[in-house]
Each structure stands twice: as structure tokens, then as C-alpha cells.
Coordinates of C-alpha atoms and ligand atoms in Angstrom, one line a residue:
X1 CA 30.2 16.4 -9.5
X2 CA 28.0 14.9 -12.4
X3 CA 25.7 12.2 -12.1
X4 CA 26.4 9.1 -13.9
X5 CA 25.2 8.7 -17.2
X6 CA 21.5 7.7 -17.5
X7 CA 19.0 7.2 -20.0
X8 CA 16.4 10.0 -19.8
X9 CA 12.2 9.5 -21.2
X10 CA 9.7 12.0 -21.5
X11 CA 6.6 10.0 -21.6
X12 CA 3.7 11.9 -22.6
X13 CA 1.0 9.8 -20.5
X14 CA 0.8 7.7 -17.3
X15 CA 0.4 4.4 -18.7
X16 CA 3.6 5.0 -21.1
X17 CA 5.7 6.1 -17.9
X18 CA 3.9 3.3 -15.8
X19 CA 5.4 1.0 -18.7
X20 CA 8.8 3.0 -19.3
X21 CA 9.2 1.8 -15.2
X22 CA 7.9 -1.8 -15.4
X23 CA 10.7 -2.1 -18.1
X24 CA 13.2 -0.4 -15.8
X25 CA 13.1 -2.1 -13.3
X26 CA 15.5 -1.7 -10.3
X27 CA 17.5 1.0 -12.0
X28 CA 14.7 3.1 -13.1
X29 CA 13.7 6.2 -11.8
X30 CA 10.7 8.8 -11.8
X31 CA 11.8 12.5 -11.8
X32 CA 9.4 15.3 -10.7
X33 CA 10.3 18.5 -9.4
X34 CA 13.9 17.0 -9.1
X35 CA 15.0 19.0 -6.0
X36 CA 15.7 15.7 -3.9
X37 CA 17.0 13.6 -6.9
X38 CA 19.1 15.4 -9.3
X39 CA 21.1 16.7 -6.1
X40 CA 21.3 12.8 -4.8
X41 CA 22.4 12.2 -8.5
X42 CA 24.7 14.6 -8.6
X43 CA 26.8 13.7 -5.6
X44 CA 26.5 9.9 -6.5
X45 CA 24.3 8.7 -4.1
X46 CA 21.9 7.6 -6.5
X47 CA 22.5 6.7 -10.0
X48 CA 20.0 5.0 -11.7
X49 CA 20.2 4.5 -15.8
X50 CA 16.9 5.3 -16.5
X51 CA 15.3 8.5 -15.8
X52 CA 11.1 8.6 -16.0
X53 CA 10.5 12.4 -16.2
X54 CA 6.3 12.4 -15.6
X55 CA 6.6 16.7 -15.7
X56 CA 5.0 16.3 -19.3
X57 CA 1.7 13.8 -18.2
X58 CA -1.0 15.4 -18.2
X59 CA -3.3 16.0 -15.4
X60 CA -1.3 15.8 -12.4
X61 CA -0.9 19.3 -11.4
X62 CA -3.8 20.5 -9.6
X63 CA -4.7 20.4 -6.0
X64 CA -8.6 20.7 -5.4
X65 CA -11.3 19.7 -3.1
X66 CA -14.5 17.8 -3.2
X67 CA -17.7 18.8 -1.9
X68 CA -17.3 16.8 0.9
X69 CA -13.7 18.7 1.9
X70 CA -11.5 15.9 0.8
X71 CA -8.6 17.5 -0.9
X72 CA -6.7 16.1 -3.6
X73 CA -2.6 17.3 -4.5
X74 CA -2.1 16.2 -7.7
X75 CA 2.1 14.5 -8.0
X76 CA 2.8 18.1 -10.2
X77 CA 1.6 20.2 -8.0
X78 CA 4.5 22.3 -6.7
X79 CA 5.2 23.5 -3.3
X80 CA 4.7 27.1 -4.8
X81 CA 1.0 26.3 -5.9
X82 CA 0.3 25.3 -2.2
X83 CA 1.8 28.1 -1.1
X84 CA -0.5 30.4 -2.6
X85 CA -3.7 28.9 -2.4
X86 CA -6.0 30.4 -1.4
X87 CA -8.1 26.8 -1.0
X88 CA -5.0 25.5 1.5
X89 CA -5.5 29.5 3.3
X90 CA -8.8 29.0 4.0
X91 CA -9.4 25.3 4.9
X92 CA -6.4 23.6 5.7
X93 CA -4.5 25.4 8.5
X94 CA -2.0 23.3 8.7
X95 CA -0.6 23.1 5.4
X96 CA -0.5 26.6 4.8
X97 CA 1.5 27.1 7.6
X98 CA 3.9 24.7 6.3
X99 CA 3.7 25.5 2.4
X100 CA 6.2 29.2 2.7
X101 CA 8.8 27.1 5.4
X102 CA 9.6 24.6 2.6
X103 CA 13.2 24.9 1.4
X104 CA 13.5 28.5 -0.6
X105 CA 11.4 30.4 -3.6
X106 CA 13.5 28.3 -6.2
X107 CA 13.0 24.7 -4.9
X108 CA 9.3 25.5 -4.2
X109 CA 8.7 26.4 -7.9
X110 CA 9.8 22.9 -9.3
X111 CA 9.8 20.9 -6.0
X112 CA 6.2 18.4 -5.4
X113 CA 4.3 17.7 -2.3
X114 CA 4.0 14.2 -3.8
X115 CA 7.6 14.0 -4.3
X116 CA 8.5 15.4 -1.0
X117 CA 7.1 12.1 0.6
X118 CA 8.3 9.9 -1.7
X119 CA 11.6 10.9 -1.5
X120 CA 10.8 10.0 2.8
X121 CA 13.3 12.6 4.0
X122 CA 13.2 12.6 7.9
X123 CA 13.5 15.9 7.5
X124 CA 10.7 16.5 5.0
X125 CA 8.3 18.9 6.7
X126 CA 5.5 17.6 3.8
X127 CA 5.4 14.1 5.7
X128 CA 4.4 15.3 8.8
X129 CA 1.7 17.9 7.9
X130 CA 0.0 14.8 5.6
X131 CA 0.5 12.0 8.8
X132 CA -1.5 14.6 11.2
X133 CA -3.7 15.1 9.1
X134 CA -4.5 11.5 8.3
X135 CA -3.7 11.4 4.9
X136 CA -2.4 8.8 2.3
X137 CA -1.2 8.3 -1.0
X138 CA -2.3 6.7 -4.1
X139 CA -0.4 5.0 -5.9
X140 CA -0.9 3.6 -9.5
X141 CA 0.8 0.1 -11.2
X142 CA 0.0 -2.1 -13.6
X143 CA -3.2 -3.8 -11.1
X144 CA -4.0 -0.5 -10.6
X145 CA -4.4 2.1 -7.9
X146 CA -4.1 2.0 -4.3
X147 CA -4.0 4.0 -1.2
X148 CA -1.7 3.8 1.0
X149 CA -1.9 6.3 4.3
X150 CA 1.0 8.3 4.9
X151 CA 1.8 6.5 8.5
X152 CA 2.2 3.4 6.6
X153 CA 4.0 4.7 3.7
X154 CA 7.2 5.4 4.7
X155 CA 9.4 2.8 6.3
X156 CA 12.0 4.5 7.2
X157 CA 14.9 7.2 6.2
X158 CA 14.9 7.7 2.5
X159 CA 12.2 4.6 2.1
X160 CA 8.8 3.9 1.4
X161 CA 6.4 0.9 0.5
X162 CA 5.8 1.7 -3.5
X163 CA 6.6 -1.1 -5.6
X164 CA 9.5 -0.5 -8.3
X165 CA 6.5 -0.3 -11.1
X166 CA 4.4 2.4 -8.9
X167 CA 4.0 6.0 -9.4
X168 CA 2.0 7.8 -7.0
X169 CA -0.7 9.7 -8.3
X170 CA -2.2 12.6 -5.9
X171 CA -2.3 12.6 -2.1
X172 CA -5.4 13.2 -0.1
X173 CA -6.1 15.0 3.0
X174 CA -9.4 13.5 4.5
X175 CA -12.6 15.9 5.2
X176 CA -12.8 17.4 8.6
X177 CA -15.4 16.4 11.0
X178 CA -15.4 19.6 13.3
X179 CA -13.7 23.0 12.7
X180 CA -10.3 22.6 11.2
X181 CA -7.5 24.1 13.8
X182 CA -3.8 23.4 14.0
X183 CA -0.7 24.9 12.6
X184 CA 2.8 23.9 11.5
X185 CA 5.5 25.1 13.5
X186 CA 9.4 24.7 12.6
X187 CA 13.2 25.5 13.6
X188 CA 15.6 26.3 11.0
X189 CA 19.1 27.2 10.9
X190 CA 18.6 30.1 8.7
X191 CA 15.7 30.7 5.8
X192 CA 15.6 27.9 3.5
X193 CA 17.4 25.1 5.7
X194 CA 15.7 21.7 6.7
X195 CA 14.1 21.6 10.0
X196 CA 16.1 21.3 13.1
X197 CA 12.5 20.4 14.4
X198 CA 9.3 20.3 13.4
X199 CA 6.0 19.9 14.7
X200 CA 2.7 19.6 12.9
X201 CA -0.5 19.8 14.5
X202 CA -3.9 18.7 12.9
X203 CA -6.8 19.3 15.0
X204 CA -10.5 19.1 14.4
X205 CA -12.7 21.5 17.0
X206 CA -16.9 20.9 17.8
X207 CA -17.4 24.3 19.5
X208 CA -14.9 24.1 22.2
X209 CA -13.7 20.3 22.4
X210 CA -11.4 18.7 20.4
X211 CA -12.9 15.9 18.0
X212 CA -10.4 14.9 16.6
X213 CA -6.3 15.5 16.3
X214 CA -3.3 14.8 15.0
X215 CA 0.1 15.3 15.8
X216 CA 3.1 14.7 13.8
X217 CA 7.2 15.2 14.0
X218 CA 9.8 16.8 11.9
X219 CA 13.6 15.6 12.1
X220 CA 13.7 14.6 15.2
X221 CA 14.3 10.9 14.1
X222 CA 14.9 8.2 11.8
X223 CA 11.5 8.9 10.1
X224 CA 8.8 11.0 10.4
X225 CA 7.2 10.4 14.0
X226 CA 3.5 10.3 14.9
X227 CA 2.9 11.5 18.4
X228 CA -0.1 9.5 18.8
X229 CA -0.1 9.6 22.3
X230 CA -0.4 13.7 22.5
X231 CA -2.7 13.2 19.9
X232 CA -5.2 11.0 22.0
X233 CA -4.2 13.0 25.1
X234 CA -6.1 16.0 23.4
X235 CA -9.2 14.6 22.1
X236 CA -12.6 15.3 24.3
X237 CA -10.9 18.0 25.7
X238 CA -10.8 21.8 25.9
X239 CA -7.3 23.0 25.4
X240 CA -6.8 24.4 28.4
X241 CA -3.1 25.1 29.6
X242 CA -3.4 21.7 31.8
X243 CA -4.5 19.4 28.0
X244 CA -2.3 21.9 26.4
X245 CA 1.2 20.6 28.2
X246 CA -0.3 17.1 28.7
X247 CA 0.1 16.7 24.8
X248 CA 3.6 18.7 24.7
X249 CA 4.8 16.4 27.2
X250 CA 3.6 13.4 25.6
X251 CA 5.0 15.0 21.9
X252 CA 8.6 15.2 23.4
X253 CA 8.6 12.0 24.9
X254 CA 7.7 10.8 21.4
X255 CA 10.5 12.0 19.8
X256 CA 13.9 10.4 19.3
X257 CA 16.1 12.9 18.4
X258 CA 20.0 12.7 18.1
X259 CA 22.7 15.8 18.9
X260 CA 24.3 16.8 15.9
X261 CA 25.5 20.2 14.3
X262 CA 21.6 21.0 14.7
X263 CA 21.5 21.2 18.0
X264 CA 21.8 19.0 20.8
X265 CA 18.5 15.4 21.7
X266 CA 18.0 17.8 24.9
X267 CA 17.3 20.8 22.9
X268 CA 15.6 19.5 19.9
X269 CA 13.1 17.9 22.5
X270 CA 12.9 21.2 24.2
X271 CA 11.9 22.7 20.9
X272 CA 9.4 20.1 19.9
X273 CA 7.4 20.9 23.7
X274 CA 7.4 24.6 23.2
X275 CA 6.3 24.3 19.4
X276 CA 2.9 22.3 20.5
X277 CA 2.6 24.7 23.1
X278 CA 2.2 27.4 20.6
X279 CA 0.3 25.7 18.5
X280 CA -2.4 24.6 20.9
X281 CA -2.5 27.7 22.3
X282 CA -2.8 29.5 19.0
X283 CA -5.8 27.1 18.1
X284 CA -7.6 27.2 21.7
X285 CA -10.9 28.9 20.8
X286 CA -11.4 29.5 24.7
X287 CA -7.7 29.8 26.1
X288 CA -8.2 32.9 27.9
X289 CA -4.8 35.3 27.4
X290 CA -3.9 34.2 31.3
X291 CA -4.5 30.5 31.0
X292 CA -2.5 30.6 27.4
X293 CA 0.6 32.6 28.7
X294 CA 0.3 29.7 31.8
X295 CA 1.3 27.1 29.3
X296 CA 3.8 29.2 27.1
X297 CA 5.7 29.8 30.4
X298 CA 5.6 26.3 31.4
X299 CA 7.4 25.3 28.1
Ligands
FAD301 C1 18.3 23.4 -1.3 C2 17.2 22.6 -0.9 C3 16.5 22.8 0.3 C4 15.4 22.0 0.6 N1 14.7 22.3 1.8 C5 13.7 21.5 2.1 C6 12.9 21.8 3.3 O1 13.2 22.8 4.0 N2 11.9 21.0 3.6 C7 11.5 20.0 2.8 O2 10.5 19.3 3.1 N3 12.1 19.8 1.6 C8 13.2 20.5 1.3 N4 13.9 20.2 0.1 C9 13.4 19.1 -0.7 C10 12.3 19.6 -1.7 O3 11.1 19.8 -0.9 C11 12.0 18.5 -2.8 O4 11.2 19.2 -3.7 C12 11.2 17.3 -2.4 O5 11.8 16.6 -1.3 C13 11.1 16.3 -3.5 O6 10.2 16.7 -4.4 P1 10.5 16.7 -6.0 O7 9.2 16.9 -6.7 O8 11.6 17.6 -6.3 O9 11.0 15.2 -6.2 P2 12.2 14.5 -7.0 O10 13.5 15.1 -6.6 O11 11.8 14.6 -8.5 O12 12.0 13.0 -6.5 C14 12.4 12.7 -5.2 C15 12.2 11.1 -5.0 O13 10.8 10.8 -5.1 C16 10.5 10.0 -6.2 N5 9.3 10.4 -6.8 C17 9.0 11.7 -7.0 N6 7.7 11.8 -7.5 C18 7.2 10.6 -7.5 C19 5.9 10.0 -7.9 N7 4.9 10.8 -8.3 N8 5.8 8.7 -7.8 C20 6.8 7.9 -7.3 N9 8.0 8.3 -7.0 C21 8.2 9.7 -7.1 C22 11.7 10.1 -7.1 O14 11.9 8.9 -7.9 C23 12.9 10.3 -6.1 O15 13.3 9.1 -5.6 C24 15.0 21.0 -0.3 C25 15.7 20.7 -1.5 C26 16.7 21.5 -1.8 C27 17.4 21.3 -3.1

């Protein structure tokens, strides 16, 4: 199908598409990588008449980090850039194990991190890595910028809090206090398919201990879930097999998954245990190979 007819701009800096939106209004639209929107557009399920392309601001595609370890993903930074940095490889577990499981080489060359959470997709894996890891979004409008943390940012499927005359700007990842550990671990149909599940973890070590962590959930309901429970469950601990399955545990209760052509609630539940599992054991500096394979069995 085509979309409906729109008006498309091409506005050469921020405050011109910040304006091109203000005057917009309801129907208006910001396009960036234009994986999630065109295909909405092109099956009718969106169709507004005015099209805010930002690709040509300048700027906005970069992801780097300040001395401090705060990392920064500009909104034109594409899924492809993160997936071969060598920044996100050496500092930020997490997303680099997420970066190659998003969608398929084509969508990652033109798809955005930024846009990935805007867009609020339950099934976004993007959402998830940036809630366990604590991060938010900044947003820009005519009073100027804001941060909003990822937790708060989307309110539910295919929703989030930016007003109609906001573009978001970059996200940021927080420094680490400890040792970053963690990984990103997901189900797919086949290679390139959303998440059946998906489970992000975003922990932060002091020698043996956990300091800090963060776990997060992948299509296994309305919206992106926080397992904040498993997440507390795991802090001041070693991850030994017993913390280890304390926090799966807690993780499945957490989510709300529904049976569908995915896969049945039992299952998906089932998958989201023995993905944190994995994860933790992965990460456990002092998991002995015995006390590991304990907690993989028990999954
Ligand atoms: C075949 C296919 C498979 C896919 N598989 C996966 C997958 O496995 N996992 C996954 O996570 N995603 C997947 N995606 C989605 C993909 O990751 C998209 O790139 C992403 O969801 C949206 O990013 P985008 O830059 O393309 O945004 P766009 O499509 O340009 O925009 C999406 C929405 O966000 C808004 N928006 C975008 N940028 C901004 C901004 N800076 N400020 C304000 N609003 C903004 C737009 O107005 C629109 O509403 C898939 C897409 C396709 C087509």
C-alpha cells in the first residue's frame, strides 16, 4: 500500500525542524532512520501530513563518551554505528550484546537508537538495554531541553511523554560506579525477527559484589518492563547460583506476557528465567563452573 499523501521538509538545522513541528502540530511528524514509520505509513496506521526529516541536521550522529564514562548516542546514530563500536565493545557490555540482534544489516544501517525508543515498541530491544542501564533521554522544544529517564519515558505500547513540539536529541547511559557486567540476551523466531523475549541485564561489580544492577524486559508485555525487584534482589551480593535464581525468579514474576503465535505466557516466562540465568552466570566473576552449571540446570 502507499501512505497517504504528506508534506515532506528537510530542515537543515534543529531550530528550523523544532519550528517546522511547532507549526505542525498534531499531524506532524519527525522521520529518522524511518524503519518504524514509513512501514506504519505505508500500511495506514499512521498518516500524518507533515513529514520533519532531521537526517540532514547537523551534529546528531555520533555516539561518545565523557571522561567520566557517561555516554552520549546522538538521535542519527544508527544501529550499525553501535554495532561496531569499538567504545560500546569495550565499555558497555550490554549494548553490544544487543547492537548485532537488532532487526537485520539493512534496518540497522538507517534504523536510530534514539528512534527505536521513541517509536516505544514493546518489542524494541533498545528500550530495555537503556532502562537497565539507567538511562534517559533528552529532549529539546521551544523552552528548551530536558531529560527524561527511559523508565519514565514511555507510557505505554507505541507511546511516550514528548510533547508534539519535542525532538529528542541524544540518549545517555550514566557512568558506572564498579566494573561494568551484564549482557543482552534474546529469542527470535528466526534472524532478524522481533523478540519473542528479551532480557537485558546491567550490572555494576566492586570486586566480587554487585553494586549496582539493572534488569530490564523485552516483549513480554504492554511496554518495556523493569524487573526492579531482581534487580534489588542482586545488589550486595555475590552471584552465586542461590542470588543467581533469586533474581530469575523475581524477573519472571515480573513479566506479563500473553500466548500468541510467539509462543505461549508459560513459555515466554520460561525463557525470560533461563535468559537471566545465563546472563548472571556469564557475568559472575567468582561462579565456579559447578556452582554456574547448578543454576543453568535449575532454569
Ligand atoms: C523488518 C524490520 C525488523 C525490525 N526488527 C527490529 C528488532 O528486532 N528490534 C528492534 O528493536 N527494532 C526492530 N525494528 C525497528 C527498527 O529498530 C527501527 O529502526 C526503530 O524502531 C526506529 O528507529 P528509526 O530511526 O528508524 O525511527 P523512525 O522510523 O524514523 O521513527 C520512529 C518513531 O519515532 C519518532 N522519532 C524518531 N526519531 C525521533 C526523535 N529524534 N525525536 C522525536 N521523535 C522521533 C518518529 O516520529 C516515529 O514516530 C525493525 C524494523 C523493521 C523494518
Amino acid at each position: 500500500m502507499y501512505p497517504s499523501r504528506f508534506r515532506y521538509e528537510a530542515p537543515r538545522s534543529l531550530d528550523e525542524a523544532l519550528t517546522l513541528l511547532r507549526d505542525g502540530g498534531e499531524d506532524a511528524k519527525v522521520l529518522a532512520g524511518g524503519q518504524s514509520l514509513v512501514p506504519l505509513m505505508k500500511l495506514r496506521f499512521a498518516s500524518p501530513e507533515l513529514i520533519v526529516d532531521i537526517n540532514n541536521v547537523p551534529d546528531l550522529a555520533y555516539h561518545r563518551q565523557d571522561p567520566d564514562g557517561t555516554l552520549h548516542v546522538g538521535a542519527l546514530c544508527r544501529h550499525a554505528e553501535l554495532e561496531r563500536s569499538g567504545l560500546l565493545r569495550d565499555t558497555q557490555p550490554t549494548m553490544a550484546a544487543a547492537a548485532p540482534l537488532i532487526a537485520d544489516p539493512l534496518v540497522r544501517n538507517r534504523g536510530t537508537l534514539v528512534g527505536s525508543l521513541c517509536h516505544a515498541d514493546p518489542q524494541g530491544d533498545w528500550a530495555s538495554v537503556t532502562m537497565a542501564l539507567g538511562g534517559s533521554v533528552i529532549a529539546q522544544g521551544p523552552a528548551g531541553r530536558r531529560a527524561i529517564p527511559v523508565a519514565d519515558f514511555v507510557t505505554g505500547p507505541f507511546q511516550n511523554v514528548l510533547a508534539r513540539d519535542e525532538i529528542v536529541v541524544e540518549a545517555v547511559i550514566p557512568p558506572a560506579q564498579g566494573t561494568r557486567a551484564g549482557g543482552y540476551l534474546k529469542l527470535e523466531r528466526r534472524v532478524g525477527d522481533f523478540a519473542t523475549a528479551g532480557v537485558a541485564v546491567a550490572l555494576e561489580l566492586s570486586g566480587e559484589l554487585v553494586a549496582a544492577a539493572g534488569l530490564a524486559l523485552t516483549g513480554v508485555g504492554g511496554s518495556t518492563i523493569a524487573a526492579t525487584e531482581a534487580g534489588q534482589a542482586l545488589v550486595g551480593q555475590a552471584l552465586t547460583s542461590a542470588v543467581i535464581e533469586e533474581a530469575a525468579t523475581l524477573a519472571a514474576a515480573a513479566a506479563r506476557p500473553k500466548s500468541d503465535h510467539r509462543g505461549s505466557a508459560e513459555y515466554k516466562r520460561h525463557i525470560v528465567r533461563t535468559f537471566v540465568v545465563r546472563i548472571l552466570t556469564a557475568a559472575a566473576p567468582a561462579a565456579g563452573p559447578a556452582d554456574a552449571a547448578d543454576a543453568e540446570r535449575a532454569a
